[in-house]
């Protein structure tokens, strides 16, 4: 009984794909049995719950209690599903009755009264069904919890039961007395097996068993070895992905091949015998145990082999030296063999119905063997730790620099310390319990140590593989990454973030699977999953709304789809449609920006509608947030509204040359919060939109404004101003950037202090060309005036200094 409680979760965890297939086969009759109206399913659930309560009085074994608990949980799920099916009908009925309105006091027409009565009767039946289903679901939940408490109490009693110490001579005397009878029972079971095989082969021949044996040998040896070789060759080739994925992928492949192929071979052999009815009825459980033990033992061996890899240190995932890896692999083989023999002999023991004293002696022997194996592994780990400590001390004593010594120091393995500590505690507890006669507790402690080690190692391997595979799958340089970047326009950083998120999700799922596998021996795991199913079906109630996980998932899918669709529409606007219009670049930016934010709002509203949150609730939330906006978010709201005004009125647009304060530059981007201006030194000035709306800004290029060049200088009174005017106009005409219309002009600004002030103007296509063209004109003016002996003068500062 105790062994069944421990090993059944192990087998269930290893044969998930078989369990899914069997579960699908089992689900078919359950679905047919639950077919019908919700009221009929409630009646069936009530009958099933009554049957569980009646059978609970005679239940004495852990497996029986587990079955009854699962049946109670199934009744609870059926009742809850029926309630969910009735609630929409009840809501529709309420809506129909509401359309009739309240019954008038003076009476109403006979047809209306008859319809009202029929509707109220139907509503009463639906309401009664909903209430009964809820009550039945609650009763089933309480009954399941009560059964689980009984199982936990029974489990505690089994662990604390004193069966007999191996040091007690009375135990071995009783064992010697019952040994002949037990051997006769085992021999009788053997005769049944031989008789069943003989009769079946006499009737059907040896074709099926020999074929099954041949296929089993083919799968277990040539096919398995070929697949292992194929995986290693691919991992070493240039087609395999770079990085750690080569090692983790190969390790996962070897784990799958090493587990499935031997298990499939045992399954082929057993099914070939079953095809001709060669297995006696009492040996069916032994055959199932043979298959399960083969799967589990193969899993232990293949897991240790793919992690330790004693013959190929470069492919080893753990930082363990070669000697320690070989020793640990031998212990893994020994643990797998002991586990296989234990599972098979336990099944034989149950099928032969041997005495209790033989069972106790058998369990005590197995417990001691497990303790010896764990002690051997601990000794190996201790030796490995000592060698590492010696290497570290040797490195520290070298005469090299301290920094070099620290760099060359071997890495510390914290997990080795934890494993050794946990192992010593388990060994001490199991050994003391065995010697004191608490065989069940000793078996549980030793086997839990082995099982937890297997689970932790398997989950660690799968988590590393999931991390490597997710980051490789969505890497920007991978094939899928390049395809996604070209098809969706995602940035490489976004793809890397998606890979990290995918890896995190898979790792969380693997951790949940590992926790489930670890806690499986302590109770019924279906209780945990039934709670998750209840929450997934009924949802989490928040106020008047019910938030279901499925609705959350669909909302996220809808949000992602809406944002993707928005991106496609915006790219079509920017790249295809808007360039074909007569709009300038600023108008096109305004349209694409408004479309972008409108798409985000629509996608968010669509996702909220998928969650069941209507627009009236969104309006209520917005009104509640308006208080916070009024107090703490004034600046953000002001900038947002200003951005909308800029995009709509377009006083400035992309490409304009503007001057705000003492800064001027080109507008590169306008968003709903701020505007980006590139100034002359190529830096970007980020201006809040409210600054562009509330302050004075000079748009140098609005309405195709021209750039004006102004040149001022002074000449003496003796200068020939006519010649100077002709010279200036020729300089303007010779520069290709100066426009003919408006024509350049040269004027005398003033005559003062013996100097003539000259002021001239010329125009260029854009304000951006003013500075460079003015510089060219000044260079040419200086050269021409010097060549024509026209002096340029500047005002002279005269300082009067009084002599002391």
XYZ file of N, CA and C in Angstrom, residues 355-546:
576
model
N 2.932 -13.102 2.767
C 2.601 -12.720 4.135
C 3.111 -11.315 4.445
N 2.562 -10.742 5.516
C 2.950 -9.399 5.927
C 4.401 -9.339 6.395
N 4.855 -10.393 7.032
C 6.215 -10.390 7.559
C 7.237 -10.401 6.426
N 6.904 -11.107 5.331
C 7.810 -11.100 4.172
C 7.852 -9.720 3.530
N 6.697 -9.069 3.491
C 6.661 -7.713 2.939
C 7.508 -6.762 3.769
N 7.413 -6.880 5.093
C 8.206 -6.020 5.963
C 9.696 -6.266 5.756
N 10.082 -7.535 5.696
C 11.498 -7.849 5.489
C 11.986 -7.344 4.130
N 11.136 -7.494 3.115
C 11.505 -7.023 1.780
C 11.684 -5.509 1.771
N 10.756 -4.783 2.357
C 10.863 -3.325 2.402
C 12.073 -2.879 3.222
N 12.345 -3.567 4.322
C 13.513 -3.199 5.114
C 14.795 -3.389 4.343
N 14.894 -4.493 3.588
C 16.088 -4.732 2.782
C 16.251 -3.665 1.708
N 15.139 -3.312 1.042
C 15.206 -2.280 0.001
C 15.618 -0.937 0.607
N 15.087 -0.631 1.796
C 15.450 0.632 2.449
C 16.945 0.685 2.746
N 17.505 -0.415 3.230
C 18.940 -0.444 3.514
C 19.763 -0.306 2.230
N 19.289 -0.913 1.157
C 20.013 -0.793 -0.110
C 20.008 0.659 -0.584
N 18.837 1.303 -0.481
C 18.765 2.721 -0.853
C 19.699 3.572 0.008
N 19.723 3.280 1.294
C 20.614 4.022 2.187
C 22.074 3.830 1.772
N 22.425 2.621 1.405
C 23.800 2.361 0.975
C 24.128 3.123 -0.310
N 23.182 3.153 -1.240
C 23.423 3.895 -2.481
C 23.591 5.383 -2.215
N 22.732 5.925 -1.387
C 22.835 7.352 -1.092
C 24.148 7.650 -0.381
N 24.550 6.783 0.539
C 25.826 6.986 1.215
C 26.975 6.945 0.222
N 26.918 6.030 -0.739
C 27.971 5.972 -1.746
C 28.042 7.245 -2.573
N 26.888 7.776 -2.975
C 26.886 9.031 -3.729
C 27.412 10.188 -2.884
N 27.064 10.191 -1.601
C 27.563 11.254 -0.734
C 29.075 11.182 -0.569
N 29.597 9.966 -0.469
C 31.050 9.811 -0.371
C 31.723 10.326 -1.639
N 31.132 10.040 -2.790
C 31.696 10.532 -4.049
C 31.666 12.052 -4.111
N 30.534 12.638 -3.711
C 30.440 14.096 -3.705
C 31.413 14.723 -2.703
N 31.592 14.065 -1.565
C 32.549 14.584 -0.587
C 33.971 14.549 -1.139
N 34.322 13.456 -1.813
C 35.652 13.382 -2.424
C 35.825 14.454 -3.489
N 34.766 14.691 -4.278
C 34.821 15.742 -5.290
C 35.012 17.108 -4.644
N 34.318 17.340 -3.544
C 34.457 18.613 -2.838
C 35.867 18.771 -2.262
N 36.422 17.707 -1.728
C 37.775 17.793 -1.179
C 38.795 18.088 -2.276
N 38.645 17.448 -3.427
C 39.577 17.717 -4.520
C 39.468 19.174 -4.978
N 38.256 19.692 -5.030
C 38.099 21.094 -5.410
C 38.745 22.021 -4.382
N 38.539 21.706 -3.097
C 39.146 22.527 -2.050
C 40.667 22.467 -2.130
N 41.212 21.282 -2.417
C 42.665 21.163 -2.536
C 43.192 21.959 -3.729
N 42.474 21.908 -4.851
C 42.889 22.681 -6.021
C 42.827 24.178 -5.734
N 41.771 24.595 -5.015
C 41.650 26.020 -4.688
C 42.791 26.455 -3.772
N 43.134 25.613 -2.773
C 44.233 25.968 -1.875
C 45.566 26.020 -2.614
N 45.728 25.110 -3.570
C 46.971 25.111 -4.345
C 47.088 26.367 -5.198
N 45.988 26.779 -5.752
C 46.008 27.990 -6.574
C 46.307 29.210 -5.720
N 45.722 29.244 -4.519
C 45.937 30.386 -3.636
C 47.378 30.478 -3.159
N 48.071 29.349 -3.110
C 49.456 29.349 -2.634
C 50.465 29.646 -3.730
N 50.016 29.802 -4.944
C 50.952 30.105 -6.023
C 51.531 31.497 -5.843
N 52.685 31.725 -6.455
C 53.395 32.991 -6.291
C 52.919 34.064 -7.260
N 51.877 33.775 -8.038
C 51.361 34.773 -8.982
C 50.624 35.857 -8.228
N 50.215 36.848 -8.928
C 49.523 37.981 -8.322
C 48.186 37.531 -7.786
N 47.677 38.315 -6.841
C 46.415 37.943 -6.198
C 45.264 37.970 -7.192
N 45.281 38.930 -8.088
C 44.192 39.004 -9.070
C 44.200 37.794 -9.983
N 45.404 37.380 -10.412
C 45.503 36.197 -11.263
C 45.085 34.946 -10.512
N 45.410 34.889 -9.235
C 45.024 33.718 -8.443
C 43.514 33.634 -8.327
N 42.878 34.785 -8.117
C 41.416 34.765 -8.025
C 40.792 34.403 -9.348
N 41.407 34.832 -10.461
C 40.840 34.494 -11.761
C 40.984 33.023 -12.071
N 42.089 32.408 -11.614
C 42.311 30.998 -11.915
C 41.640 30.061 -10.935
N 41.030 30.616 -9.889
C 40.421 29.772 -8.853
C 39.221 29.035 -9.409
N 39.111 27.739 -9.210
C 37.974 27.017 -9.743
C 36.668 27.516 -9.139
N 35.590 27.494 -9.901
C 34.319 27.976 -9.374
C 33.780 27.067 -8.280
N 33.154 27.700 -7.306
C 32.559 26.935 -6.218
C 31.208 26.386 -6.655
N 30.866 25.199 -6.230
C 29.587 24.561 -6.564
C 28.726 24.540 -5.313
N 27.845 25.534 -5.209
C 26.981 25.603 -4.049
C 25.984 24.468 -3.990
N 25.601 23.957 -5.173
C 24.609 22.884 -5.172
C 25.186 21.604 -4.577
N 26.522 21.432 -4.673
C 27.117 20.242 -4.063
C 26.947 20.266 -2.546
N 27.086 21.452 -1.965
C 26.922 21.565 -0.512
C 25.488 21.246 -0.106
N 24.518 21.776 -0.880
C 23.108 21.512 -0.562
C 22.776 20.034 -0.721
N 23.286 19.424 -1.784
C 23.013 18.001 -2.008
C 23.598 17.160 -0.881
N 24.809 17.495 -0.484
C 25.431 16.724 0.604
C 24.664 16.882 1.907
N 24.232 18.109 2.208
C 23.493 18.336 3.441
C 22.168 17.580 3.440
N 21.405 17.722 2.342
C 20.141 16.992 2.260
C 20.330 15.493 2.271
N 21.378 15.025 1.609
C 21.639 13.593 1.597
C 21.991 13.048 2.959
N 22.805 13.775 3.709
C 23.156 13.309 5.049
C 21.930 13.247 5.953
N 21.047 14.245 5.839
C 19.829 14.228 6.659
C 18.954 13.033 6.289
N 18.774 12.779 4.967
C 17.939 11.657 4.542
C 18.537 10.324 4.956
N 19.848 10.187 4.803
C 20.497 8.924 5.181
C 20.367 8.678 6.672
N 20.619 9.711 7.462
C 20.538 9.538 8.915
C 19.116 9.173 9.333
N 18.116 9.874 8.767
C 16.727 9.595 9.135
C 16.316 8.195 8.695
N 16.669 7.812 7.463
C 16.271 6.491 6.960
C 16.967 5.379 7.734
N 18.238 5.549 8.062
C 18.972 4.506 8.775
C 18.428 4.320 10.190
N 18.203 5.419 10.892
C 17.674 5.318 12.254
C 16.270 4.711 12.231
N 15.436 5.165 11.257
C 14.083 4.622 11.186
C 14.092 3.139 10.870
N 14.993 2.695 10.016
C 15.064 1.266 9.685
C 15.485 0.444 10.896
N 16.474 0.928 11.578
C 16.952 0.168 12.733
C 15.932 0.129 13.861
N 15.096 1.182 13.954
C 14.080 1.201 14.998
C 12.807 0.457 14.614
N 12.713 0.072 13.340
C 11.544 -0.684 12.911
C 10.520 0.123 12.148
N 10.750 1.403 11.901
C 9.812 2.222 11.121
C 10.177 2.093 9.635
N 9.816 0.949 9.085
C 10.227 0.617 7.722
C 9.577 1.556 6.709
N 8.280 1.855 6.882
C 7.581 2.718 5.924
C 8.223 4.098 5.853
N 8.548 4.641 7.019
C 9.188 5.959 7.017
C 10.573 5.899 6.375
N 11.301 4.838 6.634
C 12.627 4.695 6.033
C 12.535 4.598 4.518
N 11.585 3.772 4.037
C 11.397 3.671 2.595
C 11.018 5.025 1.998
N 10.119 5.732 2.675
C 9.663 7.027 2.161
C 10.821 8.030 2.105
N 11.614 8.115 3.175
C 12.711 9.077 3.201
C 13.755 8.774 2.132
N 14.117 7.504 1.990
C 15.137 7.138 1.004
C 14.630 7.350 -0.419
N 13.404 6.891 -0.681
C 12.879 7.018 -2.030
C 12.578 8.473 -2.386
N 12.158 9.280 -1.393
C 11.948 10.685 -1.671
C 13.258 11.384 -2.032
N 14.352 10.966 -1.404
C 15.645 11.542 -1.749
C 15.990 11.239 -3.207
N 15.792 10.002 -3.599
C 16.073 9.615 -4.989
C 15.126 10.339 -5.941
N 13.845 10.357 -5.586
C 12.851 10.952 -6.476
C 13.069 12.454 -6.635
N 13.346 13.145 -5.513
C 13.573 14.581 -5.608
C 14.832 14.888 -6.413
N 15.848 14.059 -6.263
C 17.056 14.261 -7.063
C 16.754 14.112 -8.548
N 15.982 13.085 -8.896
C 15.622 12.870 -10.303
C 14.797 14.034 -10.831
N 13.819 14.488 -10.062
C 12.954 15.582 -10.511
C 13.755 16.865 -10.687
N 14.594 17.200 -9.710
C 15.374 18.437 -9.791
C 16.320 18.414 -10.987
N 16.983 17.289 -11.206
C 17.901 17.197 -12.342
C 17.152 17.287 -13.666
N 16.013 16.602 -13.762
C 15.242 16.637 -15.005
C 14.708 18.037 -15.282
N 14.159 18.689 -14.267
C 13.627 20.036 -14.467
C 14.755 21.015 -14.789
N 15.912 20.840 -14.156
C 17.049 21.717 -14.462
C 17.473 21.576 -15.915
N 17.545 20.343 -16.398
C 17.904 20.120 -17.800
C 16.875 20.736 -18.737
N 15.595 20.483 -18.465
C 14.553 21.015 -19.344
C 14.496 22.537 -19.301
N 14.767 23.129 -18.145
C 14.769 24.591 -18.062
C 15.928 25.178 -18.866
N 17.093 24.559 -18.798
C 18.210 25.042 -19.609
C 17.904 24.905 -21.099
N 17.323 23.780 -21.469
C 16.988 23.581 -22.880
C 15.918 24.575 -23.323
N 14.899 24.795 -22.495
C 13.844 25.747 -22.849
C 14.408 27.153 -23.002
N 15.305 27.534 -22.109
C 15.920 28.861 -22.195
C 16.737 29.006 -23.477
N 17.576 28.019 -23.750
C 18.409 28.081 -24.955
C 17.556 28.043 -26.217
N 16.541 27.187 -26.240
C 15.728 27.040 -27.446
C 14.899 28.297 -27.709
N 14.323 28.897 -26.651
C 13.497 30.092 -26.840
C 14.336 31.268 -27.323
N 15.500 31.471 -26.708
C 16.351 32.583 -27.144
C 16.899 32.345 -28.551
N 17.178 31.082 -28.912
C 17.634 30.804 -30.275
C 16.496 30.945 -31.282
N 15.301 30.509 -30.904
C 14.173 30.539 -31.833
C 13.825 31.962 -32.235
N 13.869 32.885 -31.275
C 13.489 34.279 -31.551
C 14.698 35.203 -31.590
N 15.856 34.649 -31.876
C 17.036 35.491 -32.038
C 16.920 36.289 -33.340
N 17.376 37.537 -33.369
C 17.230 38.338 -34.596
C 17.941 37.742 -35.801
N 19.058 37.018 -35.578
C 19.804 36.477 -36.715
C 19.341 35.087 -37.134
N 18.400 34.482 -36.399
C 17.910 33.162 -36.776
C 16.956 33.263 -37.968
N 16.624 32.113 -38.537
C 15.733 32.105 -39.703
C 14.349 32.633 -39.338
N 13.812 32.143 -38.227
C 12.495 32.618 -37.796
C 12.563 34.082 -37.396
N 13.653 34.481 -36.740
C 13.794 35.880 -36.357
C 13.843 36.805 -37.565
N 14.601 36.426 -38.589
C 14.655 37.248 -39.807
C 13.296 37.309 -40.494
N 12.596 36.175 -40.512
C 11.263 36.163 -41.129
C 10.305 37.080 -40.385
N 10.335 37.026 -39.061
C 9.460 37.894 -38.279
C 9.833 39.364 -38.450
N 11.120 39.654 -38.500
C 11.524 41.048 -38.674
C 11.086 41.589 -40.033
N 11.201 40.761 -41.072
C 10.810 41.220 -42.403
C 9.299 41.317 -42.565
N 8.563 40.414 -41.933
C 7.112 40.390 -42.105
C 6.383 41.348 -41.181
N 6.913 41.560 -39.987
C 6.226 42.405 -39.010
C 6.936 43.719 -38.740
N 8.186 43.843 -39.141
C 8.913 45.075 -38.877
C 9.371 45.240 -37.444
N 9.410 44.147 -36.691
C 9.834 44.234 -35.293
C 11.329 44.527 -35.204
N 11.682 45.307 -34.198
C 13.091 45.591 -33.971
C 13.785 44.368 -33.379
N 15.107 44.218 -33.594
C 15.814 43.062 -33.009
C 15.685 42.983 -31.501
N 15.665 44.133 -30.832
C 15.525 44.103 -29.376
C 14.166 43.545 -28.960
N 13.119 43.826 -29.747
C 11.802 43.286 -29.438
C 11.784 41.766 -29.558
N 12.446 41.250 -30.575
C 12.517 39.800 -30.736
C 13.269 39.164 -29.569
N 14.352 39.783 -29.155
C 15.089 39.246 -28.011
C 14.231 39.270 -26.747
N 13.468 40.345 -26.550
C 12.575 40.401 -25.398
C 11.509 39.313 -25.475
N 10.981 39.070 -26.672
C 9.980 38.009 -26.828
C 10.580 36.643 -26.503
N 11.834 36.412 -26.924
C 12.483 35.152 -26.586
C 12.679 34.977 -25.096
N 13.062 36.062 -24.420
C 13.240 35.985 -22.963
C 11.903 35.719 -22.271
N 10.839 36.382 -22.720
C 9.517 36.169 -22.121
C 9.020 34.744 -22.368
N 9.232 34.232 -23.589
C 8.839 32.851 -23.875
C 9.605 31.882 -22.994
N 10.894 32.125 -22.834
C 11.688 31.271 -21.958
C 11.181 31.327 -20.525
N 10.832 32.522 -20.047
C 10.331 32.648 -18.675
C 9.018 31.897 -18.492
N 8.121 31.976 -19.475
C 6.840 31.272 -19.369
C 7.052 29.764 -19.308
N 7.914 29.247 -20.177
C 8.164 27.804 -20.177
C 8.832 27.372 -18.880
N 9.748 28.183 -18.377
C 10.425 27.835 -17.120
C 9.444 27.813 -15.955
N 8.496 28.755 -15.947
C 7.483 28.750 -14.886
C 6.634 27.483 -14.960
N 6.241 27.097 -16.175
C 5.462 25.866 -16.323
C 6.259 24.648 -15.856
N 7.540 24.617 -16.195
C 8.370 23.489 -15.769
C 8.521 23.459 -14.247
N 8.644 24.621 -13.634
C 8.735 24.666 -12.165
C 7.448 24.137 -11.543
N 6.294 24.504 -12.105
C 5.017 23.991 -11.598
C 4.936 22.477 -11.748
N 5.414 21.974 -12.889
C 5.427 20.519 -13.085
C 6.337 19.850 -12.066
N 7.506 20.456 -11.818
C 8.419 19.883 -10.833
C 7.842 19.892 -9.428
N 7.183 20.993 -9.053
C 6.564 21.058 -7.722
C 5.465 20.012 -7.601
N 4.686 19.858 -8.658
C 3.627 18.836 -8.650
C 4.203 17.442 -8.484
N 5.300 17.173 -9.193
C 5.919 15.852 -9.087
C 6.493 15.604 -7.697
N 7.036 16.655 -7.072
C 7.629 16.475 -5.745
C 6.563 16.229 -4.689
N 5.447 16.966 -4.770
C 4.407 16.834 -3.741
C 3.448 15.695 -4.030
N 3.616 15.023 -5.168
C 2.684 13.943 -5.514
C 2.630 12.831 -4.465
N 3.753 12.388 -3.897
C 3.663 11.314 -2.897
C 2.946 11.708 -1.619
N 2.737 13.008 -1.382
C 2.130 13.433 -0.125
C 0.603 13.476 -0.178
N 0.015 13.428 -1.350
C -1.435 13.521 -1.415
C -1.922 13.445 -2.840
N -3.200 13.803 -3.004
C -3.852 13.743 -4.302
C -3.587 15.033 -5.055
N -2.835 14.931 -6.143
C -2.506 16.114 -6.923
C -3.739 16.664 -7.636
N -4.730 15.823 -7.869
C -5.934 16.286 -8.558
C -6.657 17.367 -7.771
N -6.461 17.409 -6.427
C -7.065 18.478 -5.638
C -6.518 19.833 -6.074
N -5.205 19.881 -6.321
C -4.595 21.128 -6.760
C -5.131 21.551 -8.112
N -5.171 20.608 -9.045
C -5.624 20.948 -10.389
C -7.126 21.190 -10.442
N -7.876 20.568 -9.554
C -9.308 20.851 -9.512
C -9.557 22.290 -9.080
N -8.727 22.790 -8.139
C -8.854 24.194 -7.753
C -8.521 25.125 -8.897
N -7.473 24.772 -9.654
C -7.141 25.586 -10.812
C -8.232 25.540 -11.866
N -8.815 24.347 -12.076
C -9.894 24.231 -13.038
C -11.119 25.024 -12.598
N -11.395 24.996 -11.287
C -12.534 25.758 -10.786
C -12.329 27.246 -11.007
N -11.110 27.725 -10.723
C -10.832 29.137 -10.940
C -10.879 29.479 -12.424
N -10.373 28.537 -13.264
C -10.397 28.800 -14.692
C -11.813 28.805 -15.238
N -12.669 27.939 -14.683
C -14.044 27.893 -15.174
C -14.901 28.989 -14.585
N -14.846 29.153 -13.261
C -15.688 30.149 -12.615
C -15.097 31.538 -12.630
N -13.760 31.633 -12.648
C -13.125 32.935 -12.685
C -12.942 33.516 -11.298
N -12.280 34.644 -11.261
C -12.012 35.380 -10.034
C -12.956 36.571 -9.990
N -13.767 36.610 -8.952
C -14.780 37.659 -8.854
C -14.165 38.904 -8.252
N -14.258 40.015 -8.986
C -13.781 41.312 -8.535
C -14.956 42.272 -8.596
N -15.536 42.568 -7.439
C -16.726 43.410 -7.429
C -17.885 42.693 -8.079
N -18.464 43.339 -9.070
C -19.571 42.725 -9.805
C -19.096 41.994 -11.052
N -17.810 42.041 -11.335
C -17.279 41.411 -12.539
C -16.557 40.127 -12.172
N -16.546 39.199 -13.111
C -15.860 37.926 -12.956
C -14.729 37.875 -13.969
